[in-house]
Amino acid sequence: MTHPTPTLADLGHQTHSAAQHLARLSADDRNQALEAMAQALEAAAGAIVAANQADCAAAAIEGIAPALAARLTLGESKLRSAIAGVRDVARLADPLGTVQLARELDDGLVLKRLTCPLGVLGVIFEARPDAVIQIAALAVKSGNGAILKGGKEAVRSCQAIMDALRKGLSQSAVPPAALQLLTTREETRGLLQLDRYVDLIIPRGSNEFVQFVQNNTRIPVLGHADGICHLYVDRGADLPKAIAIAVDAKTHYPAACNAIETLLIHSAIAPSHLPPLAAALQDKGVVLKGDDRSRQILPSLTAATPEDWATEYSDLVLSVAVVDSLAEALAHIDRYGSGHTDAIVTEDEATAAQFLAQVDSAGVYHNCSTRFADGFRYGFGAEVGISTHKLPPRGPVGLEGLVTYKYQVVGQGHIAATYSGDRPKPFTHRDLPQDC
Amino acid sequence: MTHPTPTLADLGHQTHSAAQHLARLSADDRNQALEAMAQALEAAAGAIVAANQADCAAAAIEGIAPALAARLTLGESKLRSAIAGVRDVARLADPLGTVQLARELDDGLVLKRLTCPLGVLGVIFEARPDAVIQIAALAVKSGNGAILKGGKEAVRSCQAIMDALRKGLSQSAVPPAALQLLTTREETRGLLQLDRYVDLIIPRGSNEFVQFVQNNTRIPVLGHADGICHLYVDRGADLPKAIAIAVDAKTHYPAACNAIETLLIHSAIAPSHLPPLAAALQDKGVVLKGDDRSRQILPSLTAATPEDWATEYSDLVLSVAVVDSLAEALAHIDRYGSGHTDAIVTEDEATAAQFLAQVDSAGVYHNCSTRFADGFRYGFGAEVGISTHKLPPRGPVGLEGLVTYKYQVVGQGHIAATYSGDRPKPFTHRDLPQDC
């Protein structure tokens, strides 16, 4: 006799109920659950590594690309560091129950705004099994349930990890049903329709994938669509700084979304500064594509086409354009940028201030590399993702991106009619200390 | 010779450019523009009132409902109070440039998070011409452009107001193109597609309309879909408080989204408390619909159908259900509530604390009326809308709902490679005073 497969809606409902229970637990209970998860992962390390070896072997037969294979592989040392990450998350400050506002509305009538969990997260990610561990830890810390779906090549690894995580939770106050794993593509599409039970979708992967998710769900999506970052070398730039920053921003990790794709350079210094900049970049293996004016200075550059300005290469390729003014640089960034992170190199403080004020991106940088756009580097302790949405959360998102808030009003029988009509009583609207 | 009508995309682009200019202006410049708007409205008062009389006359011929006619009418006194509202907005604290976070990442490398405008707002509202004035004032204050579309019955009034507002802006530092008025339904649909230029859509109107907007745009939407608020009268309730709060929450303004639609009452006190509660409500003209158990106590009540629990009456109608426990009340609210505002009446602090912690709504109230759920009552000075989305902004939204933030990083040539690799330099991550 077989049990019927529970439908995805049932699974959504179960996760929602478990998340409601989780949301009520204390920070100590949630941190103890994280420790139980870490211990269960340690106990299951052999099984997890074996499952991963099976995934890797199957992927090798399929002829997986080396970069994907590297992400898929979860050896003992990578697993150990992922488990250490769970304990790091346990040590982060509790994101729940923070009083963001406390105000007396009238005598005996008090308003508070308190942070609380979102509910259930739906996270769809690439074939990177350690991501299951990281996401599960962030979810439990923030009091949220999570429904996870990893890349199909990692299915055995993800299952072994999830088994361990839920075994750990069974030794804690957190219901194991707060964490769920999906394994098929059909379930992914179904997850996007679970707006009754899922409060936030976090897609990780290619731009195309993120856009597919955004176009196919009514659930809010946390994710960036593009990372087309610019470095503008102003006429007031210090050349050694410009070279160091350009090389770092392009070559430190070219596949990252915070790597630059376009270098803009002021025409007044392009003849003197572009050749050494180009040489330093080419020395690191960067292929440069130039507009007409940069090719007048460096005729060996490939011609950039209009598409280049809107392309995220994610590779050792950089497009270069010469501009006549800050205004022209700003117009280029406004037209082609993706609102991720853009930087200026200049010693001219007034020009820098204008750039920082006028570029409308999540990150606006002066005399430093765009590569700092990262939750860990910002000191958030954890990174949930980087959002290029205009609305908050914007830019690198830490645990605060997994919580919301609610307004609590406590009275003593107060009614609204008292404060309206012919002789309305005035509100006091007196801010209170936030630890009241 | 006629000029070609600019396409909606052109209009979007113009508004975007004007908004970029507006975003750079100082608080003084924006407040002066608000004063210029107020003065231009005063100067055009005669023309505006005349245009409104023409709208009202045309609507009367069409046989408009009295409630709609009341909203449409803009006499001199209502106009004066709307103009006073513009000056009130000018007096609010500047929402821009607030430092939300200031942190040294390393020596000479400083991160700041600063509030900044969203860009361009798209606001679609009912046939209420004074809304144009209010929205325009909030947009200019928050440094945003705005594309407005009012109900078709108000087209002459809206046009006369917009003419005055732009005339006022022409005497200020704010480009008049920052404010735009659309007049046709086709333009509304077009507005929803302008995701390149419009950063937030604020729809005002019926639930159906808000849902239509949510389903037909990729632009983020600020708006609530339903206001199904509950009042739970616990076994520990004080009867006079319960009666006062129930009457206020249902009858003070039944069409408001923060009015209650369902009364839940604990079975232990229902026999004694429900009859006087019902009498007080019926005395105010409320029609009560009951579940089986409340009809055992009050047989004259109409039977509530399952649809009743999910219905926003927006009228003097209230559904009543008897529950055996707090848990049952919580389950009812979780199943049928819309996440707007829910209240408990009880003298039992432990039960109240459980209710406040476990109800997952934007507003959770103890011993006071749900009618307090309002931006002005919360002391926000202005209300942009009330959001029932789980993600922030949630609940009543003031000016802060019209701004976002960006991260600014200023270095002295700092690169990311310094902080990674074999001998990574540690970050200092030292929080700085926010006025640094």
PDB file of C-alpha atoms in Angstrom, chain A residues 13 16 20 24 101 103 105 109 111 113 116-120 196 199-200 211 214-215 218 220 241 244-245 248 252 334-335 355-369 371-372 376-380 389-397 400 403-421 427 429, chain B residues 13 16 20 24 101 103 105 109 111 113 116-120 196 199-200 211 214-215 218 220 241 244-245 248 252 334-335 355-369 371-372 376-380 389-397 400 403-421 427 429:
ATOM      1  CA  HIS A  13      -0.052  24.653   4.255  1.00  0.00           C
ATOM      2  CA  HIS A  16       2.888  27.759   6.840  1.00  0.00           C
ATOM      3  CA  GLN A  20       3.700  30.032  12.572  1.00  0.00           C
ATOM      4  CA  ARG A  24       6.624  32.296  18.217  1.00  0.00           C
ATOM      5  CA  LEU A 101       9.078  52.976  16.724  1.00  0.00           C
ATOM      6  CA  ARG A 103       4.873  56.401  20.361  1.00  0.00           C
ATOM      7  CA  LEU A 105      -0.868  58.388  20.713  1.00  0.00           C
ATOM      8  CA  LEU A 109      -2.783  54.453  24.053  1.00  0.00           C
ATOM      9  CA  LEU A 111       1.772  52.409  19.272  1.00  0.00           C
ATOM     10  CA  ARG A 113       6.352  48.937  15.419  1.00  0.00           C
ATOM     11  CA  CYS A 116       8.568  39.917  12.876  1.00  0.00           C
ATOM     12  CA  PRO A 117       9.140  37.037  10.410  1.00  0.00           C
ATOM     13  CA  LEU A 118       7.811  37.161   6.854  1.00  0.00           C
ATOM     14  CA  GLY A 119       6.324  33.641   7.085  1.00  0.00           C
ATOM     15  CA  VAL A 120       7.518  31.188   4.427  1.00  0.00           C
ATOM     16  CA  ARG A 196      -1.455  31.807  -0.237  1.00  0.00           C
ATOM     17  CA  ASP A 199       5.583  35.231   1.265  1.00  0.00           C
ATOM     18  CA  LEU A 200       8.826  35.833  -0.608  1.00  0.00           C
ATOM     19  CA  GLN A 211      13.178  37.367 -14.984  1.00  0.00           C
ATOM     20  CA  GLN A 214       9.380  37.638 -11.823  1.00  0.00           C
ATOM     21  CA  ASN A 215       7.081  37.168 -14.790  1.00  0.00           C
ATOM     22  CA  ARG A 218       2.369  37.168  -7.827  1.00  0.00           C
ATOM     23  CA  PRO A 220       7.176  39.300  -4.161  1.00  0.00           C
ATOM     24  CA  LYS A 241      44.089  54.573  -7.946  1.00  0.00           C
ATOM     25  CA  ALA A 244      44.141  49.530  -9.069  1.00  0.00           C
ATOM     26  CA  ILE A 245      40.381  49.974  -8.861  1.00  0.00           C
ATOM     27  CA  ASP A 248      40.151  44.857  -9.027  1.00  0.00           C
ATOM     28  CA  HIS A 252      38.977  40.011  -8.904  1.00  0.00           C
ATOM     29  CA  ASP A 334      21.230  56.246 -16.484  1.00  0.00           C
ATOM     30  CA  ARG A 335      20.609  54.756 -19.922  1.00  0.00           C
ATOM     31  CA  PHE A 355      28.242  61.616  -8.915  1.00  0.00           C
ATOM     32  CA  LEU A 356      27.207  60.137  -5.555  1.00  0.00           C
ATOM     33  CA  ALA A 357      24.046  62.253  -5.454  1.00  0.00           C
ATOM     34  CA  GLN A 358      22.970  61.815  -9.051  1.00  0.00           C
ATOM     35  CA  VAL A 359      23.665  58.192  -9.905  1.00  0.00           C
ATOM     36  CA  ASP A 360      20.496  56.299  -9.028  1.00  0.00           C
ATOM     37  CA  SER A 361      21.940  52.901  -8.165  1.00  0.00           C
ATOM     38  CA  ALA A 362      21.814  50.729  -5.063  1.00  0.00           C
ATOM     39  CA  GLY A 363      25.533  51.421  -4.599  1.00  0.00           C
ATOM     40  CA  VAL A 364      27.325  54.681  -5.470  1.00  0.00           C
ATOM     41  CA  TYR A 365      31.061  54.576  -4.836  1.00  0.00           C
ATOM     42  CA  HIS A 366      33.926  57.039  -4.778  1.00  0.00           C
ATOM     43  CA  ASN A 367      37.570  55.935  -5.097  1.00  0.00           C
ATOM     44  CA  CYS A 368      36.962  52.285  -4.297  1.00  0.00           C
ATOM     45  CA  SER A 369      36.146  49.067  -6.114  1.00  0.00           C
ATOM     46  CA  ARG A 371      33.478  44.664  -5.557  1.00  0.00           C
ATOM     47  CA  PHE A 372      32.697  45.923  -2.043  1.00  0.00           C
ATOM     48  CA  PHE A 376      29.512  40.372   4.289  1.00  0.00           C
ATOM     49  CA  ARG A 377      31.771  43.268   3.296  1.00  0.00           C
ATOM     50  CA  TYR A 378      29.090  45.702   4.485  1.00  0.00           C
ATOM     51  CA  GLY A 379      29.157  43.930   7.854  1.00  0.00           C
ATOM     52  CA  PHE A 380      25.675  42.413   7.670  1.00  0.00           C
ATOM     53  CA  HIS A 389      14.848  46.818  -7.171  1.00  0.00           C
ATOM     54  CA  LYS A 390      14.293  50.485  -6.486  1.00  0.00           C
ATOM     55  CA  LEU A 391      12.145  49.789  -3.417  1.00  0.00           C
ATOM     56  CA  PRO A 392      13.706  48.537  -0.185  1.00  0.00           C
ATOM     57  CA  PRO A 393      15.318  46.174   0.472  1.00  0.00           C
ATOM     58  CA  ARG A 394      17.835  47.494  -2.070  1.00  0.00           C
ATOM     59  CA  GLY A 395      21.444  46.468  -2.635  1.00  0.00           C
ATOM     60  CA  PRO A 396      23.055  43.768  -0.507  1.00  0.00           C
ATOM     61  CA  VAL A 397      20.392  42.345   1.801  1.00  0.00           C
ATOM     62  CA  GLU A 400      16.721  42.244   7.717  1.00  0.00           C
ATOM     63  CA  VAL A 403      11.788  40.097   8.304  1.00  0.00           C
ATOM     64  CA  THR A 404       8.920  42.528   8.144  1.00  0.00           C
ATOM     65  CA  TYR A 405       7.199  44.492  10.897  1.00  0.00           C
ATOM     66  CA  LYS A 406       3.784  44.928  12.410  1.00  0.00           C
ATOM     67  CA  TYR A 407       2.140  47.760  14.296  1.00  0.00           C
ATOM     68  CA  GLN A 408       0.907  46.967  17.779  1.00  0.00           C
ATOM     69  CA  VAL A 409      -1.531  49.346  19.462  1.00  0.00           C
ATOM     70  CA  VAL A 410      -2.494  48.842  23.099  1.00  0.00           C
ATOM     71  CA  GLY A 411      -5.231  50.919  24.709  1.00  0.00           C
ATOM     72  CA  GLN A 412      -7.628  50.870  27.595  1.00  0.00           C
ATOM     73  CA  GLY A 413     -10.871  50.933  25.682  1.00  0.00           C
ATOM     74  CA  HIS A 414      -9.864  53.816  23.375  1.00  0.00           C
ATOM     75  CA  ILE A 415     -12.110  54.494  20.372  1.00  0.00           C
ATOM     76  CA  ALA A 416     -11.527  56.615  17.266  1.00  0.00           C
ATOM     77  CA  ALA A 417     -14.706  58.695  17.636  1.00  0.00           C
ATOM     78  CA  THR A 418     -13.052  60.510  20.575  1.00  0.00           C
ATOM     79  CA  TYR A 419     -10.527  62.040  18.169  1.00  0.00           C
ATOM     80  CA  SER A 420     -12.880  63.234  15.426  1.00  0.00           C
ATOM     81  CA  GLY A 421     -16.147  65.117  15.039  1.00  0.00           C
ATOM     82  CA  PHE A 427      -3.454  63.091  19.833  1.00  0.00           C
ATOM     83  CA  HIS A 429       2.003  61.781  19.396  1.00  0.00           C
TER      84      HIS A 429
ATOM     85  CA  HIS B  13      10.813  59.860 -20.204  1.00  0.00           C
ATOM     86  CA  HIS B  16      11.796  60.706 -15.383  1.00  0.00           C
ATOM     87  CA  GLN B  20      15.988  63.440 -11.669  1.00  0.00           C
ATOM     88  CA  ARG B  24      18.759  66.890  -6.555  1.00  0.00           C
ATOM     89  CA  LEU B 101      23.562  53.534   8.738  1.00  0.00           C
ATOM     90  CA  ARG B 103      29.949  52.329   9.245  1.00  0.00           C
ATOM     91  CA  LEU B 105      34.578  49.226   6.807  1.00  0.00           C
ATOM     92  CA  LEU B 109      36.680  53.311   3.764  1.00  0.00           C
ATOM     93  CA  LEU B 111      29.776  53.007   4.125  1.00  0.00           C
ATOM     94  CA  ARG B 113      22.979  54.259   3.779  1.00  0.00           C
ATOM     95  CA  CYS B 116      16.601  59.086  -1.564  1.00  0.00           C
ATOM     96  CA  PRO B 117      13.543  59.478  -3.819  1.00  0.00           C
ATOM     97  CA  LEU B 118      12.020  56.506  -5.639  1.00  0.00           C
ATOM     98  CA  GLY B 119      11.860  58.360  -8.975  1.00  0.00           C
ATOM     99  CA  VAL B 120       8.424  58.572 -10.573  1.00  0.00           C
ATOM    100  CA  ARG B 196      11.212  51.748 -17.535  1.00  0.00           C
ATOM    101  CA  ASP B 199       8.962  53.128 -10.021  1.00  0.00           C
ATOM    102  CA  LEU B 200       5.818  52.657  -7.929  1.00  0.00           C
ATOM    103  CA  GLN B 211      -6.164  43.506  -7.956  1.00  0.00           C
ATOM    104  CA  GLN B 214      -1.507  44.106  -9.468  1.00  0.00           C
ATOM    105  CA  ASN B 215      -2.226  41.557 -12.171  1.00  0.00           C
ATOM    106  CA  ARG B 218       5.531  44.582 -13.414  1.00  0.00           C
ATOM    107  CA  PRO B 220       5.708  47.437  -7.692  1.00  0.00           C
ATOM    108  CA  LYS B 241     -15.003  48.320  26.647  1.00  0.00           C
ATOM    109  CA  ALA B 244     -17.636  50.797  22.948  1.00  0.00           C
ATOM    110  CA  ILE B 245     -14.901  49.314  20.751  1.00  0.00           C
ATOM    111  CA  ASP B 248     -16.724  52.392  17.081  1.00  0.00           C
ATOM    112  CA  HIS B 252     -17.637  55.137  13.040  1.00  0.00           C
ATOM    113  CA  ASP B 334      -5.525  33.240   9.902  1.00  0.00           C
ATOM    114  CA  ARG B 335      -7.988  31.636   7.493  1.00  0.00           C
ATOM    115  CA  PHE B 355      -2.962  37.480  20.424  1.00  0.00           C
ATOM    116  CA  LEU B 356      -0.556  40.337  19.653  1.00  0.00           C
ATOM    117  CA  ALA B 357       2.301  37.918  18.993  1.00  0.00           C
ATOM    118  CA  GLN B 358       0.399  35.370  16.950  1.00  0.00           C
ATOM    119  CA  VAL B 359      -1.920  37.359  14.709  1.00  0.00           C
ATOM    120  CA  ASP B 360       0.017  38.026  11.529  1.00  0.00           C
ATOM    121  CA  SER B 361      -1.545  41.305  10.445  1.00  0.00           C
ATOM    122  CA  ALA B 362      -0.154  44.769   9.752  1.00  0.00           C
ATOM    123  CA  GLY B 363      -1.985  45.969  12.874  1.00  0.00           C
ATOM    124  CA  VAL B 364      -2.539  43.933  16.059  1.00  0.00           C
ATOM    125  CA  TYR B 365      -4.556  45.769  18.699  1.00  0.00           C
ATOM    126  CA  HIS B 366      -5.470  45.263  22.342  1.00  0.00           C
ATOM    127  CA  ASN B 367      -8.409  47.058  23.972  1.00  0.00           C
ATOM    128  CA  CYS B 368      -8.806  49.717  21.309  1.00  0.00           C
ATOM    129  CA  SER B 369     -10.670  50.232  18.046  1.00  0.00           C
ATOM    130  CA  ARG B 371     -10.164  52.488  13.384  1.00  0.00           C
ATOM    131  CA  PHE B 372      -6.843  53.796  14.709  1.00  0.00           C
ATOM    132  CA  PHE B 376      -2.508  60.526  10.564  1.00  0.00           C
ATOM    133  CA  ARG B 377      -3.589  58.800  13.769  1.00  0.00           C
ATOM    134  CA  TYR B 378      -0.189  57.082  13.946  1.00  0.00           C
ATOM    135  CA  GLY B 379       1.396  60.548  13.756  1.00  0.00           C
ATOM    136  CA  PHE B 380       2.965  60.133  10.299  1.00  0.00           C
ATOM    137  CA  HIS B 389       1.470  43.337   1.770  1.00  0.00           C
ATOM    138  CA  LYS B 390       3.605  41.268   4.089  1.00  0.00           C
ATOM    139  CA  LEU B 391       6.802  43.022   3.016  1.00  0.00           C
ATOM    140  CA  PRO B 392       7.546  46.585   4.129  1.00  0.00           C
ATOM    141  CA  PRO B 393       6.090  49.121   3.799  1.00  0.00           C
ATOM    142  CA  ARG B 394       3.246  47.434   5.689  1.00  0.00           C
ATOM    143  CA  GLY B 395       0.189  49.020   7.285  1.00  0.00           C
ATOM    144  CA  PRO B 396      -0.372  52.782   7.140  1.00  0.00           C
ATOM    145  CA  VAL B 397       2.383  54.293   5.022  1.00  0.00           C
ATOM    146  CA  GLU B 400       8.700  57.045   4.106  1.00  0.00           C
ATOM    147  CA  VAL B 403      11.495  57.046  -0.533  1.00  0.00           C
ATOM    148  CA  THR B 404      14.097  54.346  -0.883  1.00  0.00           C
ATOM    149  CA  TYR B 405      17.774  54.328   0.058  1.00  0.00           C
ATOM    150  CA  LYS B 406      21.144  53.852  -1.511  1.00  0.00           C
ATOM    151  CA  TYR B 407      24.489  52.742  -0.198  1.00  0.00           C
ATOM    152  CA  GLN B 408      27.364  55.145  -0.584  1.00  0.00           C
ATOM    153  CA  VAL B 409      30.924  53.897  -0.147  1.00  0.00           C
ATOM    154  CA  VAL B 410      33.831  56.342  -0.124  1.00  0.00           C
ATOM    155  CA  GLY B 411      37.418  55.113  -0.098  1.00  0.00           C
ATOM    156  CA  GLN B 412      40.906  56.245  -0.943  1.00  0.00           C
ATOM    157  CA  GLY B 413      41.686  53.726  -3.643  1.00  0.00           C
ATOM    158  CA  HIS B 414      40.536  50.682  -1.638  1.00  0.00           C
ATOM    159  CA  ILE B 415      40.186  47.410  -3.539  1.00  0.00           C
ATOM    160  CA  ALA B 416      38.456  44.169  -2.574  1.00  0.00           C
ATOM    161  CA  ALA B 417      41.501  41.940  -3.206  1.00  0.00           C
ATOM    162  CA  THR B 418      43.082  43.367  -0.022  1.00  0.00           C
ATOM    163  CA  TYR B 419      40.369  41.675   2.046  1.00  0.00           C
ATOM    164  CA  SER B 420      40.448  38.194   0.499  1.00  0.00           C
ATOM    165  CA  GLY B 421      42.948  35.542  -0.550  1.00  0.00           C
ATOM    166  CA  PHE B 427      37.345  44.672   8.030  1.00  0.00           C
ATOM    167  CA  HIS B 429      33.071  47.195  10.683  1.00  0.00           C
TER     168      HIS B 429
END
